[in-house]
């Protein structure tokens, strides 16, 4: 082996090392979203929309649990309510308030549909997610949509 | 160039990698030999090696990792940090003591969707549940729960309203059943720091932990 080829090898492994180091620094898969934020992606990805993010903290400042979970019939289960836009415009679920009277109306699509595409339905920071379920990683953009085609 | 320098290639690559992730490196130079770079030994033996890193608390939506930064409306959403600024703090969950916040009248969440004057139907009844293990007994306060919830939210689907009818254990709670339907999802989570919020009644005087069968029958004692 010539000295030149040897140098190439050394530099090659150095560059590879640098690249690996950089990816480790740049890619941080952990999210630190607010406790009790719910990502709802039953149908959103399939319809070409970002998943909806429901912040419990914002709503419990304004309403007691009872309003949604007793009066409006939201089940205590992430993704268990099978909410669709059709139900919302008929005044069910989110539509009971998000009608332009109690809260802003449905034309502000991106206010709810603001999640990273490909994020599955889950309850952020739940004990179950922390202890039992594997950590999720958002799929690369567009991948989940390909699957559905 | 000879065989000995060839052996150094993976070591050099490793050295470069470690330098990139900003670990201090120790330089070992034997006389006449080439310089070798190794990670300082002490770096492997840090505290909390397997704990998750301290997260930034209540970050604004664009920085929270679940909101899409390509979405313009993400930047309109309120930051929880701003909303929680005046509220009493805790060490877990949202880092907000929600019950204290309404007790101190810092928050007045509506009990009715439309009528902000309607008051909750509060029931002040504590249920004591003795616990087999040596942790303090559980006191379940209806008051704090009925400030937020209606009877039908829990009874009878989650808890049968009858003494002795509900088997509850921590495994079920951690798996999201019984108390775990809310605690560990929305209301305060199960961490070492929050045990005593429920396990709050000291054991009766003279209480001793029951000895295990294996100890009682120990043939070698």
mmCIF file of C-alpha atoms in Angstrom:
data_model
loop_
_atom_site.group_PDB
_atom_site.id
_atom_site.type_symbol
_atom_site.label_atom_id
_atom_site.label_comp_id
_atom_site.label_asym_id
_atom_site.label_seq_id
_atom_site.Cartn_x
_atom_site.Cartn_y
_atom_site.Cartn_z
ATOM 1 C CA UNK A 1 0.000 0.000 0.000
ATOM 2 C CA UNK A 2 1.383 3.385 -0.971
ATOM 3 C CA UNK A 3 1.607 6.287 1.433
ATOM 4 C CA UNK A 4 -0.974 8.165 -0.670
ATOM 5 C CA UNK A 5 -3.559 5.384 -0.406
ATOM 6 C CA UNK A 6 -2.884 5.185 3.308
ATOM 7 C CA UNK A 7 -3.592 8.927 3.713
ATOM 8 C CA UNK A 8 -6.845 8.499 1.820
ATOM 9 C CA UNK A 9 -7.931 5.787 4.216
ATOM 10 C CA UNK A 10 -7.089 7.865 7.260
ATOM 11 C CA UNK A 11 -8.926 10.895 5.894
ATOM 12 C CA UNK A 12 -11.867 8.757 4.843
ATOM 13 C CA UNK A 13 -12.371 7.411 8.362
ATOM 14 C CA UNK A 14 -11.834 10.897 9.854
ATOM 15 C CA UNK A 15 -14.541 12.362 7.602
ATOM 16 C CA UNK A 16 -16.871 9.482 8.451
ATOM 17 C CA UNK A 17 -16.232 10.119 12.138
ATOM 18 C CA UNK A 18 -16.999 13.830 11.758
ATOM 19 C CA UNK A 19 -20.212 13.073 9.851
ATOM 20 C CA UNK A 20 -21.393 10.613 12.510
ATOM 21 C CA UNK A 21 -20.652 13.133 15.234
ATOM 22 C CA UNK A 22 -22.592 15.837 13.417
ATOM 23 C CA UNK A 23 -25.655 13.616 12.875
ATOM 24 C CA UNK A 24 -25.611 12.678 16.561
ATOM 25 C CA UNK A 25 -25.604 16.361 17.454
ATOM 26 C CA UNK A 26 -28.218 17.499 14.953
ATOM 27 C CA UNK A 27 -30.805 14.720 15.165
ATOM 28 C CA UNK A 28 -32.500 14.926 18.543
ATOM 29 C CA UNK A 29 -35.495 12.586 18.396
ATOM 30 C CA UNK A 30 -36.889 13.462 21.834
ATOM 31 C CA UNK A 31 -39.778 15.879 21.963
ATOM 32 C CA UNK A 32 -40.568 17.887 25.054
ATOM 33 C CA UNK A 33 -44.144 18.835 24.302
ATOM 34 C CA UNK A 34 -46.474 19.836 27.100
ATOM 35 C CA UNK A 35 -47.783 17.087 29.400
ATOM 36 C CA UNK A 36 -51.225 15.879 28.218
ATOM 37 C CA UNK A 37 -50.964 17.227 24.675
ATOM 38 C CA UNK A 38 -52.865 14.792 22.444
ATOM 39 C CA UNK A 39 -51.886 14.183 18.835
ATOM 40 C CA UNK A 40 -54.922 12.932 16.891
ATOM 41 C CA UNK A 41 -54.116 11.273 13.605
ATOM 42 C CA UNK A 42 -56.990 8.870 12.981
ATOM 43 C CA UNK A 43 -57.726 10.267 9.534
ATOM 44 C CA UNK A 44 -55.646 13.447 9.103
ATOM 45 C CA UNK A 45 -52.575 12.014 7.344
ATOM 46 C CA UNK A 46 -54.743 9.942 5.032
ATOM 47 C CA UNK A 47 -56.632 13.101 4.056
ATOM 48 C CA UNK A 48 -53.405 14.999 3.383
ATOM 49 C CA UNK A 49 -53.686 17.169 6.493
ATOM 50 C CA UNK A 50 -51.237 17.533 9.380
ATOM 51 C CA UNK A 51 -52.404 15.644 12.477
ATOM 52 C CA UNK A 52 -54.422 17.699 14.973
ATOM 53 C CA UNK A 53 -52.763 18.605 18.287
ATOM 54 C CA UNK A 54 -55.083 19.076 21.258
ATOM 55 C CA UNK A 55 -53.506 20.969 24.187
ATOM 56 C CA UNK A 56 -55.281 19.896 27.393
ATOM 57 C CA UNK A 57 -53.547 22.648 29.386
ATOM 58 C CA UNK A 58 -55.012 25.459 27.269
ATOM 59 C CA UNK A 59 -58.531 24.086 27.559
ATOM 60 C CA UNK A 60 -58.466 23.298 31.284
ATOM 61 C CA UNK A 61 -57.571 26.900 32.044
ATOM 62 C CA UNK A 62 -60.944 27.807 30.480
ATOM 63 C CA UNK A 63 -63.172 24.792 31.181
ATOM 64 C CA UNK A 64 -63.493 22.073 33.824
ATOM 65 C CA UNK A 65 -63.042 18.477 32.600
ATOM 66 C CA UNK A 66 -66.799 17.952 32.985
ATOM 67 C CA UNK A 67 -67.731 20.229 30.097
ATOM 68 C CA UNK A 68 -66.099 18.067 27.428
ATOM 69 C CA UNK A 69 -65.963 14.687 29.134
ATOM 70 C CA UNK A 70 -69.522 14.652 30.520
ATOM 71 C CA UNK A 71 -71.567 17.185 28.527
ATOM 72 C CA UNK A 72 -69.970 16.813 25.094
ATOM 73 C CA UNK A 73 -69.304 13.082 25.316
ATOM 74 C CA UNK A 74 -65.545 12.963 24.752
ATOM 75 C CA UNK A 75 -64.295 9.540 25.883
ATOM 76 C CA UNK A 76 -61.184 9.297 28.059
ATOM 77 C CA UNK A 77 -59.211 7.766 25.190
ATOM 78 C CA UNK A 78 -56.806 9.383 22.737
ATOM 79 C CA UNK A 79 -58.185 8.767 19.262
ATOM 80 C CA UNK A 80 -61.186 6.947 20.739
ATOM 81 C CA UNK A 81 -63.747 9.551 19.741
ATOM 82 C CA UNK A 82 -63.397 9.128 15.963
ATOM 83 C CA UNK A 83 -63.715 12.858 15.428
ATOM 84 C CA UNK A 84 -64.209 13.929 11.816
ATOM 85 C CA UNK A 85 -64.680 17.373 10.299
ATOM 86 C CA UNK A 86 -68.233 16.348 9.333
ATOM 87 C CA UNK A 87 -69.095 15.880 13.022
ATOM 88 C CA UNK A 88 -67.364 19.142 13.941
ATOM 89 C CA UNK A 89 -69.347 21.254 11.446
ATOM 90 C CA UNK A 90 -72.527 19.633 12.797
ATOM 91 C CA UNK A 91 -71.669 21.043 16.242
ATOM 92 C CA UNK A 92 -70.426 17.816 17.788
ATOM 93 C CA UNK A 93 -67.119 17.357 19.687
ATOM 94 C CA UNK A 94 -64.801 20.350 19.008
ATOM 95 C CA UNK A 95 -67.608 21.936 16.994
ATOM 96 C CA UNK A 96 -69.653 22.545 20.147
ATOM 97 C CA UNK A 97 -67.377 25.493 20.916
ATOM 98 C CA UNK A 98 -65.255 25.992 17.799
ATOM 99 C CA UNK A 99 -68.139 27.561 15.925
ATOM 100 C CA UNK A 100 -67.189 31.225 15.941
ATOM 101 C CA UNK A 101 -69.251 31.888 19.085
ATOM 102 C CA UNK A 102 -67.542 30.315 22.094
ATOM 103 C CA UNK A 103 -64.197 29.899 20.315
ATOM 104 C CA UNK A 104 -62.746 30.561 16.880
ATOM 105 C CA UNK A 105 -64.329 28.749 13.991
ATOM 106 C CA UNK A 106 -63.221 25.818 11.800
ATOM 107 C CA UNK A 107 -61.761 27.864 8.956
ATOM 108 C CA UNK A 108 -58.585 28.232 11.043
ATOM 109 C CA UNK A 109 -57.538 24.756 9.877
ATOM 110 C CA UNK A 110 -53.862 25.049 10.706
ATOM 111 C CA UNK A 111 -54.439 26.081 14.348
ATOM 112 C CA UNK A 112 -55.433 22.493 15.196
ATOM 113 C CA UNK A 113 -53.850 20.674 12.265
ATOM 114 C CA UNK A 114 -50.389 21.728 13.338
ATOM 115 C CA UNK A 115 -48.668 18.425 14.197
ATOM 116 C CA UNK A 116 -45.666 16.959 12.422
ATOM 117 C CA UNK A 117 -46.970 14.772 9.559
ATOM 118 C CA UNK A 118 -46.659 11.076 10.251
ATOM 119 C CA UNK A 119 -46.945 11.399 14.054
ATOM 120 C CA UNK A 120 -49.250 8.635 15.315
ATOM 121 C CA UNK A 121 -52.215 9.259 17.608
ATOM 122 C CA UNK A 122 -50.862 9.410 21.138
ATOM 123 C CA UNK A 123 -51.081 11.047 24.505
ATOM 124 C CA UNK A 124 -47.905 12.996 25.013
ATOM 125 C CA UNK A 125 -46.033 12.277 28.232
ATOM 126 C CA UNK A 126 -48.444 9.596 29.467
ATOM 127 C CA UNK A 127 -47.128 7.022 31.932
ATOM 128 C CA UNK A 128 -48.036 4.253 29.507
ATOM 129 C CA UNK A 129 -46.048 5.857 26.738
ATOM 130 C CA UNK A 130 -43.062 6.451 29.004
ATOM 131 C CA UNK A 131 -42.953 2.990 30.562
ATOM 132 C CA UNK A 132 -44.516 0.505 28.187
ATOM 133 C CA UNK A 133 -44.859 1.688 24.616
ATOM 134 C CA UNK A 134 -41.754 2.187 22.497
ATOM 135 C CA UNK A 135 -40.748 5.773 21.867
ATOM 136 C CA UNK A 136 -42.275 7.010 18.657
ATOM 137 C CA UNK A 137 -40.352 8.690 15.919
ATOM 138 C CA UNK A 138 -42.166 10.825 13.375
ATOM 139 C CA UNK A 139 -42.019 9.232 9.925
ATOM 140 C CA UNK A 140 -40.178 11.203 7.250
ATOM 141 C CA UNK A 141 -42.545 13.693 5.632
ATOM 142 C CA UNK A 142 -44.751 12.095 3.005
ATOM 143 C CA UNK A 143 -43.894 8.506 3.897
ATOM 144 C CA UNK A 144 -47.153 7.757 5.660
ATOM 145 C CA UNK A 145 -49.117 9.212 2.772
ATOM 146 C CA UNK A 146 -47.331 6.913 0.330
ATOM 147 C CA UNK A 147 -48.389 3.948 2.426
ATOM 148 C CA UNK A 148 -52.023 4.909 2.102
ATOM 149 C CA UNK A 149 -51.940 5.252 -1.662
ATOM 150 C CA UNK B 1 3.956 3.526 6.308
ATOM 151 C CA UNK B 2 3.716 0.038 7.638
ATOM 152 C CA UNK B 3 1.405 -2.325 9.467
ATOM 153 C CA UNK B 4 1.565 -0.474 12.804
ATOM 154 C CA UNK B 5 0.121 2.731 11.320
ATOM 155 C CA UNK B 6 -2.662 0.709 9.679
ATOM 156 C CA UNK B 7 -3.796 -0.431 13.122
ATOM 157 C CA UNK B 8 -4.241 3.188 14.189
ATOM 158 C CA UNK B 9 -6.934 3.948 11.598
ATOM 159 C CA UNK B 10 -9.999 2.847 13.614
ATOM 160 C CA UNK B 11 -8.527 4.436 16.728
ATOM 161 C CA UNK B 12 -8.068 7.742 14.927
ATOM 162 C CA UNK B 13 -11.628 7.617 13.571
ATOM 163 C CA UNK B 14 -12.942 6.948 17.060
ATOM 164 C CA UNK B 15 -10.858 9.806 18.385
ATOM 165 C CA UNK B 16 -12.308 12.161 15.785
ATOM 166 C CA UNK B 17 -15.843 11.051 16.649
ATOM 167 C CA UNK B 18 -15.297 11.641 20.329
ATOM 168 C CA UNK B 19 -13.779 15.044 19.671
ATOM 169 C CA UNK B 20 -16.890 15.987 17.709
ATOM 170 C CA UNK B 21 -19.264 15.086 20.528
ATOM 171 C CA UNK B 22 -17.180 17.359 22.716
ATOM 172 C CA UNK B 23 -15.924 14.832 25.218
ATOM 173 C CA UNK B 24 -12.648 15.729 26.798
ATOM 174 C CA UNK B 25 -9.980 13.386 25.504
ATOM 175 C CA UNK B 26 -6.914 12.110 27.203
ATOM 176 C CA UNK B 27 -3.715 12.057 25.230
ATOM 177 C CA UNK B 28 -1.479 9.102 25.893
ATOM 178 C CA UNK B 29 1.929 9.401 24.319
ATOM 179 C CA UNK B 30 4.469 6.699 24.885
ATOM 180 C CA UNK B 31 8.022 7.555 23.981
ATOM 181 C CA UNK B 32 8.724 6.964 20.352
ATOM 182 C CA UNK B 33 5.198 5.669 19.616
ATOM 183 C CA UNK B 34 2.476 7.471 17.702
ATOM 184 C CA UNK B 35 -0.006 9.542 19.720
ATOM 185 C CA UNK B 36 -3.175 7.691 20.745
ATOM 186 C CA UNK B 37 -6.311 9.497 21.824
ATOM 187 C CA UNK B 38 -8.651 7.743 24.251
ATOM 188 C CA UNK B 39 -11.790 8.958 25.982
ATOM 189 C CA UNK B 40 -11.081 10.055 29.550
ATOM 190 C CA UNK B 41 -12.082 7.118 31.750
ATOM 191 C CA UNK B 42 -14.062 9.256 34.210
ATOM 192 C CA UNK B 43 -16.537 10.274 31.481
ATOM 193 C CA UNK B 44 -17.980 6.771 31.422
ATOM 194 C CA UNK B 45 -18.860 6.855 35.100
ATOM 195 C CA UNK B 46 -21.165 9.858 35.327
ATOM 196 C CA UNK B 47 -24.276 10.111 37.457
ATOM 197 C CA UNK B 48 -27.719 9.622 35.884
ATOM 198 C CA UNK B 49 -26.193 7.914 32.892
ATOM 199 C CA UNK B 50 -29.486 6.221 31.971
ATOM 200 C CA UNK B 51 -31.839 9.030 32.974
ATOM 201 C CA UNK B 52 -33.462 11.162 30.351
ATOM 202 C CA UNK B 53 -31.957 14.591 30.086
ATOM 203 C CA UNK B 54 -33.671 17.435 31.911
ATOM 204 C CA UNK B 55 -36.178 18.786 29.444
ATOM 205 C CA UNK B 56 -36.882 22.422 28.929
ATOM 206 C CA UNK B 57 -40.102 23.065 30.846
ATOM 207 C CA UNK B 58 -43.262 24.281 29.099
ATOM 208 C CA UNK B 59 -41.582 25.206 25.794
ATOM 209 C CA UNK B 60 -43.510 27.248 23.200
ATOM 210 C CA UNK B 61 -45.210 25.141 20.465
ATOM 211 C CA UNK B 62 -42.556 25.697 17.745
ATOM 212 C CA UNK B 63 -39.911 24.214 20.058
ATOM 213 C CA UNK B 64 -41.895 21.357 21.568
ATOM 214 C CA UNK B 65 -41.128 18.664 19.013
ATOM 215 C CA UNK B 66 -44.707 17.706 18.109
ATOM 216 C CA UNK B 67 -45.832 20.892 16.358
ATOM 217 C CA UNK B 68 -44.738 21.325 12.741
ATOM 218 C CA UNK B 69 -42.524 24.379 12.290
ATOM 219 C CA UNK B 70 -43.394 24.434 8.579
ATOM 220 C CA UNK B 71 -46.925 25.332 9.639
ATOM 221 C CA UNK B 72 -47.378 29.099 10.014
ATOM 222 C CA UNK B 73 -50.177 28.791 12.589
ATOM 223 C CA UNK B 74 -47.805 26.959 14.944
ATOM 224 C CA UNK B 75 -46.303 30.375 15.684
ATOM 225 C CA UNK B 76 -49.706 31.889 16.579
ATOM 226 C CA UNK B 77 -50.374 29.306 19.303
ATOM 227 C CA UNK B 78 -49.938 30.424 22.889
ATOM 228 C CA UNK B 79 -46.853 29.320 24.812
ATOM 229 C CA UNK B 80 -47.700 27.339 27.958
ATOM 230 C CA UNK B 81 -44.832 29.065 29.768
ATOM 231 C CA UNK B 82 -46.578 32.390 29.292
ATOM 232 C CA UNK B 83 -49.956 30.981 30.389
ATOM 233 C CA UNK B 84 -48.532 29.330 33.533
ATOM 234 C CA UNK B 85 -46.454 32.286 34.707
ATOM 235 C CA UNK B 86 -48.811 33.300 37.546
ATOM 236 C CA UNK B 87 -49.947 29.794 38.559
ATOM 237 C CA UNK B 88 -48.676 27.754 41.539
ATOM 238 C CA UNK B 89 -45.874 25.348 40.623
ATOM 239 C CA UNK B 90 -45.302 21.617 41.107
ATOM 240 C CA UNK B 91 -42.423 19.327 40.165
ATOM 241 C CA UNK B 92 -44.269 17.096 37.688
ATOM 242 C CA UNK B 93 -46.811 17.018 34.839
ATOM 243 C CA UNK B 94 -47.409 20.503 33.501
ATOM 244 C CA UNK B 95 -45.404 21.820 36.481
ATOM 245 C CA UNK B 96 -48.610 23.580 37.519
ATOM 246 C CA UNK B 97 -50.689 22.796 40.618
ATOM 247 C CA UNK B 98 -54.091 22.925 38.958
ATOM 248 C CA UNK B 99 -56.094 22.194 42.111
ATOM 249 C CA UNK B 100 -54.325 24.898 44.077
ATOM 250 C CA UNK B 101 -54.855 27.282 41.170
ATOM 251 C CA UNK B 102 -58.650 27.042 41.415
ATOM 252 C CA UNK B 103 -58.587 26.906 45.229
ATOM 253 C CA UNK B 104 -56.710 30.207 45.240
ATOM 254 C CA UNK B 105 -59.138 31.506 42.608
ATOM 255 C CA UNK B 106 -56.298 32.185 40.194
ATOM 256 C CA UNK B 107 -58.290 30.231 37.628
ATOM 257 C CA UNK B 108 -62.029 30.114 37.130
ATOM 258 C CA UNK B 109 -62.627 27.484 34.459
ATOM 259 C CA UNK B 110 -66.243 27.257 33.328
ATOM 260 C CA UNK B 111 -68.416 24.435 34.680
ATOM 261 C CA UNK B 112 -70.873 25.005 31.846
ATOM 262 C CA UNK B 113 -69.952 25.411 28.210
ATOM 263 C CA UNK B 114 -71.792 28.729 27.867
ATOM 264 C CA UNK B 115 -72.686 30.018 31.319
ATOM 265 C CA UNK B 116 -69.635 31.234 33.233
ATOM 266 C CA UNK B 117 -71.715 31.892 36.376
ATOM 267 C CA UNK B 118 -72.603 28.243 36.962
ATOM 268 C CA UNK B 119 -70.855 26.682 39.966
ATOM 269 C CA UNK B 120 -69.613 23.088 40.212
ATOM 270 C CA UNK B 121 -71.451 20.493 42.275
ATOM 271 C CA UNK B 122 -68.759 19.888 44.893
ATOM 272 C CA UNK B 123 -68.951 16.932 47.294
ATOM 273 C CA UNK B 124 -66.590 16.927 50.274
ATOM 274 C CA UNK B 125 -66.088 13.273 51.179
ATOM 275 C CA UNK B 126 -62.758 11.584 51.831
ATOM 276 C CA UNK B 127 -62.427 7.851 51.172
ATOM 277 C CA UNK B 128 -59.628 6.099 53.064
ATOM 278 C CA UNK B 129 -58.171 3.011 51.430
ATOM 279 C CA UNK B 130 -55.811 0.943 53.600
ATOM 280 C CA UNK B 131 -52.764 -0.320 51.737
ATOM 281 C CA UNK B 132 -51.147 -3.740 52.337
ATOM 282 C CA UNK B 133 -47.612 -2.500 51.793
ATOM 283 C CA UNK B 134 -45.736 -0.176 54.122
ATOM 284 C CA UNK B 135 -46.440 2.969 52.106
ATOM 285 C CA UNK B 136 -48.935 5.330 53.772
ATOM 286 C CA UNK B 137 -52.645 4.612 53.259
ATOM 287 C CA UNK B 138 -54.513 6.304 50.455
ATOM 288 C CA UNK B 139 -56.953 9.125 51.037
ATOM 289 C CA UNK B 140 -59.166 9.836 48.065
ATOM 290 C CA UNK B 141 -60.635 13.345 48.333
ATOM 291 C CA UNK B 142 -63.902 13.814 46.446
ATOM 292 C CA UNK B 143 -63.680 17.572 46.832
ATOM 293 C CA UNK B 144 -60.745 18.182 44.489
ATOM 294 C CA UNK B 145 -62.189 15.728 41.981
ATOM 295 C CA UNK B 146 -65.711 17.152 41.928
ATOM 296 C CA UNK B 147 -64.268 20.627 41.374
ATOM 297 C CA UNK B 148 -63.334 19.399 37.907
ATOM 298 C CA UNK B 149 -65.491 16.373 37.143
ATOM 299 C CA UNK B 150 -69.082 15.204 37.250
ATOM 300 C CA UNK B 151 -70.101 12.004 39.143
ATOM 301 C CA UNK B 152 -70.873 10.193 35.881
ATOM 302 C CA UNK B 153 -67.295 10.651 34.675
ATOM 303 C CA UNK B 154 -66.093 8.007 37.146
ATOM 304 C CA UNK B 155 -69.194 6.230 38.466
ATOM 305 C CA UNK B 156 -70.043 3.501 37.751
ATOM 306 C CA UNK B 157 -67.862 2.772 34.714
ATOM 307 C CA UNK B 158 -64.428 3.272 36.300
ATOM 308 C CA UNK B 159 -65.231 2.974 40.015
ATOM 309 C CA UNK B 160 -68.245 1.103 41.435
ATOM 310 C CA UNK B 161 -69.659 3.423 44.130
ATOM 311 C CA UNK B 162 -69.628 0.758 46.829
ATOM 312 C CA UNK B 163 -67.179 0.031 49.638
ATOM 313 C CA UNK B 164 -64.795 -2.828 48.886
ATOM 314 C CA UNK B 165 -66.000 -3.241 45.312
ATOM 315 C CA UNK B 166 -62.950 -1.750 43.621
ATOM 316 C CA UNK B 167 -59.668 -3.609 43.370
ATOM 317 C CA UNK B 168 -57.010 -1.008 42.715
ATOM 318 C CA UNK B 169 -53.276 -1.562 42.425
ATOM 319 C CA UNK B 170 -50.383 0.478 41.147
ATOM 320 C CA UNK B 171 -49.806 -1.802 38.139
ATOM 321 C CA UNK B 172 -53.341 -1.137 36.914
ATOM 322 C CA UNK B 173 -52.880 2.595 37.462
ATOM 323 C CA UNK B 174 -49.575 2.650 35.585
ATOM 324 C CA UNK B 175 -51.235 0.776 32.725
ATOM 325 C CA UNK B 176 -53.909 3.467 32.492
ATOM 326 C CA UNK B 177 -56.777 1.807 34.380
ATOM 327 C CA UNK B 178 -58.713 3.014 37.479
ATOM 328 C CA UNK B 179 -57.017 6.235 38.714
ATOM 329 C CA UNK B 180 -54.671 5.895 35.724
ATOM 330 C CA UNK B 181 -57.453 6.838 33.319
ATOM 331 C CA UNK B 182 -56.564 10.444 34.211
ATOM 332 C CA UNK B 183 -53.510 10.301 36.502
ATOM 333 C CA UNK B 184 -50.494 9.785 34.292
ATOM 334 C CA UNK B 185 -52.239 11.353 31.314
ATOM 335 C CA UNK B 186 -53.786 14.694 32.245
ATOM 336 C CA UNK B 187 -53.912 15.057 36.011
ATOM 337 C CA UNK B 188 -50.727 14.741 38.053
ATOM 338 C CA UNK B 189 -48.582 11.796 36.922
ATOM 339 C CA UNK B 190 -47.144 8.909 38.922
ATOM 340 C CA UNK B 191 -43.573 9.793 39.833
ATOM 341 C CA UNK B 192 -41.569 9.375 43.017
ATOM 342 C CA UNK B 193 -42.264 13.019 43.751
ATOM 343 C CA UNK B 194 -46.052 12.572 43.615
ATOM 344 C CA UNK B 195 -46.570 9.319 45.631
ATOM 345 C CA UNK B 196 -47.513 11.185 48.785
ATOM 346 C CA UNK B 197 -50.252 13.165 47.141
ATOM 347 C CA UNK B 198 -52.417 10.004 47.356
ATOM 348 C CA UNK B 199 -50.493 7.950 49.924
ATOM 349 C CA UNK B 200 -50.999 10.617 52.542
ATOM 350 C CA UNK B 201 -52.381 8.961 55.684
ATOM 351 C CA UNK B 202 -49.729 7.556 58.048
ATOM 352 C CA UNK B 203 -50.172 3.921 59.106
ATOM 353 C CA UNK B 204 -52.006 3.336 62.417
ATOM 354 C CA UNK B 205 -49.785 3.416 65.521
ATOM 355 C CA UNK B 206 -47.930 0.166 66.054
ATOM 356 C CA UNK B 207 -48.412 -0.974 62.465
ATOM 357 C CA UNK B 208 -45.678 -3.291 61.275
ATOM 358 C CA UNK B 209 -45.231 -4.578 57.746
ATOM 359 C CA UNK B 210 -46.547 -8.173 57.508
ATOM 360 C CA UNK B 211 -43.726 -10.713 57.260
ATOM 361 C CA UNK B 212 -43.576 -12.665 54.054
ATOM 362 C CA UNK B 213 -44.387 -16.365 54.048
ATOM 363 C CA UNK B 214 -40.819 -17.236 53.097
ATOM 364 C CA UNK B 215 -39.517 -15.454 56.184
ATOM 365 C CA UNK B 216 -42.069 -17.096 58.533
ATOM 366 C CA UNK B 217 -41.251 -20.582 57.268
ATOM 367 C CA UNK B 218 -37.514 -20.041 56.992
ATOM 368 C CA UNK B 219 -36.011 -23.428 57.962
ATOM 369 C CA UNK B 220 -32.583 -21.905 58.639
ATOM 370 C CA UNK B 221 -33.590 -19.341 61.251
#
